[in-house]
Tab-separated table of C-alpha atoms in Angstrom:
chain	number	residue	atom	x	y	z
A	1	MET	CA	83.915	-155.278	33.668
A	2	SER	CA	81.715	-152.218	33.452
A	3	ASN	CA	81.972	-148.682	34.740
A	4	ALA	CA	79.455	-149.426	37.513
A	5	LEU	CA	81.312	-152.527	38.688
A	6	PHE	CA	84.665	-150.728	38.504
A	7	LEU	CA	83.346	-147.912	40.681
A	8	GLU	CA	81.937	-150.437	43.154
A	9	TYR	CA	85.291	-152.259	43.432
A	10	GLU	CA	87.138	-148.963	43.779
A	11	GLU	CA	84.784	-147.789	46.539
A	12	VAL	CA	85.003	-151.030	48.521
A	13	LEU	CA	88.785	-151.179	48.282
A	14	ALA	CA	88.976	-147.604	49.609
A	15	ARG	CA	87.211	-148.560	52.868
A	16	ASP	CA	90.111	-148.605	55.287
A	17	GLU	CA	87.907	-150.058	58.044
A	18	LEU	CA	87.473	-153.262	56.012
A	19	PHE	CA	91.234	-153.730	55.943
A	20	ALA	CA	92.081	-152.490	59.445
A	21	GLU	CA	93.458	-155.876	60.521
A	22	ALA	CA	94.890	-156.831	57.127
A	23	LEU	CA	98.530	-156.551	56.168
A	24	ILE	CA	97.661	-154.846	52.869
A	25	THR	CA	97.973	-151.086	52.544
A	26	SER	CA	95.748	-148.796	50.506
A	27	GLU	CA	98.598	-148.507	47.986
A	28	ASP	CA	98.790	-152.314	47.773
A	29	ARG	CA	95.034	-152.449	47.181
A	30	ALA	CA	95.343	-149.893	44.371
A	31	VAL	CA	98.098	-151.951	42.722
A	32	LEU	CA	95.995	-155.115	43.087
A	33	LEU	CA	92.978	-153.399	41.505
A	34	ASP	CA	95.124	-152.122	38.625
A	35	ALA	CA	96.503	-155.641	38.033
A	36	PHE	CA	92.996	-157.111	38.106
A	37	LEU	CA	91.671	-154.471	35.712
A	38	SER	CA	94.511	-155.130	33.290
A	39	VAL	CA	93.088	-158.581	32.563
A	40	CYS	CA	89.404	-157.616	32.573
A	41	GLU	CA	87.338	-157.298	29.430
A	42	TRP	CA	85.290	-154.107	29.416
A	43	VAL	CA	81.701	-154.668	28.344
A	44	SER	CA	79.057	-152.129	27.374
A	45	ILE	CA	75.587	-152.820	28.656
A	46	THR	CA	73.282	-151.755	25.851
A	47	PHE	CA	70.072	-153.379	27.051
A	48	LEU	CA	68.695	-153.172	30.594
A	49	TRP	CA	67.153	-156.520	31.515
A	50	ARG	CA	66.161	-155.535	35.067
A	51	PRO	CA	65.997	-159.027	36.612
A	52	ASN	CA	64.378	-157.360	39.674
A	53	LEU	CA	66.797	-158.674	42.272
A	54	PRO	CA	65.970	-158.066	45.940
A	55	ASP	CA	68.721	-155.418	46.030
A	56	GLU	CA	68.167	-153.107	43.048
A	57	SER	CA	71.837	-152.163	43.014
A	58	ASP	CA	72.743	-155.794	42.121
A	59	ASN	CA	70.755	-155.817	38.851
A	60	HIS	CA	73.718	-154.418	36.916
A	61	LEU	CA	75.727	-157.577	37.700
A	62	ILE	CA	73.288	-159.817	35.852
A	63	GLU	CA	72.986	-157.298	33.014
A	64	LEU	CA	76.779	-157.247	32.747
A	65	ALA	CA	76.925	-161.054	32.727
A	66	VAL	CA	74.322	-161.185	29.930
A	67	ALA	CA	76.041	-158.454	27.876
A	68	GLY	CA	79.433	-160.118	28.314
A	69	HIS	CA	78.115	-163.620	27.542
A	70	ALA	CA	79.383	-164.836	30.926
A	71	GLY	CA	78.497	-168.337	31.984
A	72	LEU	CA	79.372	-167.740	35.613
A	73	VAL	CA	78.958	-165.075	38.291
A	74	ILE	CA	81.121	-165.637	41.360
A	75	THR	CA	79.829	-163.831	44.435
A	76	GLY	CA	79.405	-164.219	48.154
A	77	ASN	CA	75.881	-162.880	47.702
A	78	THR	CA	74.336	-165.858	45.897
A	79	LYS	CA	70.969	-165.565	47.657
A	80	ASP	CA	70.247	-162.043	46.407
A	81	ILE	CA	71.907	-162.417	42.997
A	82	SER	CA	70.003	-165.576	42.075
A	83	GLY	CA	66.672	-164.380	43.485
A	84	GLY	CA	65.424	-162.337	40.551
A	85	GLU	CA	62.188	-162.657	38.645
A	86	LEU	CA	64.032	-162.988	35.337
A	87	ILE	CA	66.157	-166.148	35.231
A	88	PHE	CA	68.993	-166.740	32.766
A	89	ASP	CA	69.629	-170.486	32.483
A	90	THR	CA	73.005	-169.901	30.841
A	91	ILE	CA	74.452	-168.080	33.890
A	92	ARG	CA	75.440	-169.992	37.023
A	93	ILE	CA	75.738	-168.130	40.329
A	94	VAL	CA	78.323	-169.634	42.715
A	95	THR	CA	80.251	-168.627	45.811
A	96	PRO	CA	84.018	-168.149	45.601
A	97	SER	CA	84.623	-171.222	47.793
A	98	ALA	CA	82.334	-173.406	45.662
A	99	TRP	CA	84.090	-172.219	42.508
A	100	LEU	CA	87.526	-172.978	43.968
A	101	LYS	CA	86.382	-176.522	44.830
A	102	GLU	CA	85.108	-177.257	41.317
A	103	ASP	CA	87.057	-179.661	39.153
A	104	ASP	CA	87.900	-178.542	35.655
């Protein structure tokens, strides 16, 4: 977890229109975020790799994965996240549904 990713999660979870038909309140979302953050490892990004992803604002995700020695990035945005000029063979990009279907 990084400051940039935390702020992104916080901003998305504050969008009431995304949860208009959900049975989860804004207070429930805050509790869920706090629980999630309690098990996250905070990582400092000390080197900017700039993989030049189609959406510039996604570059920090790959930089965070590299800095945190992550082997996996789980996202619904696999097309944009894996479309950079700089490829890291040690990081797999998968959708949440594909990850849930994987056997351990």
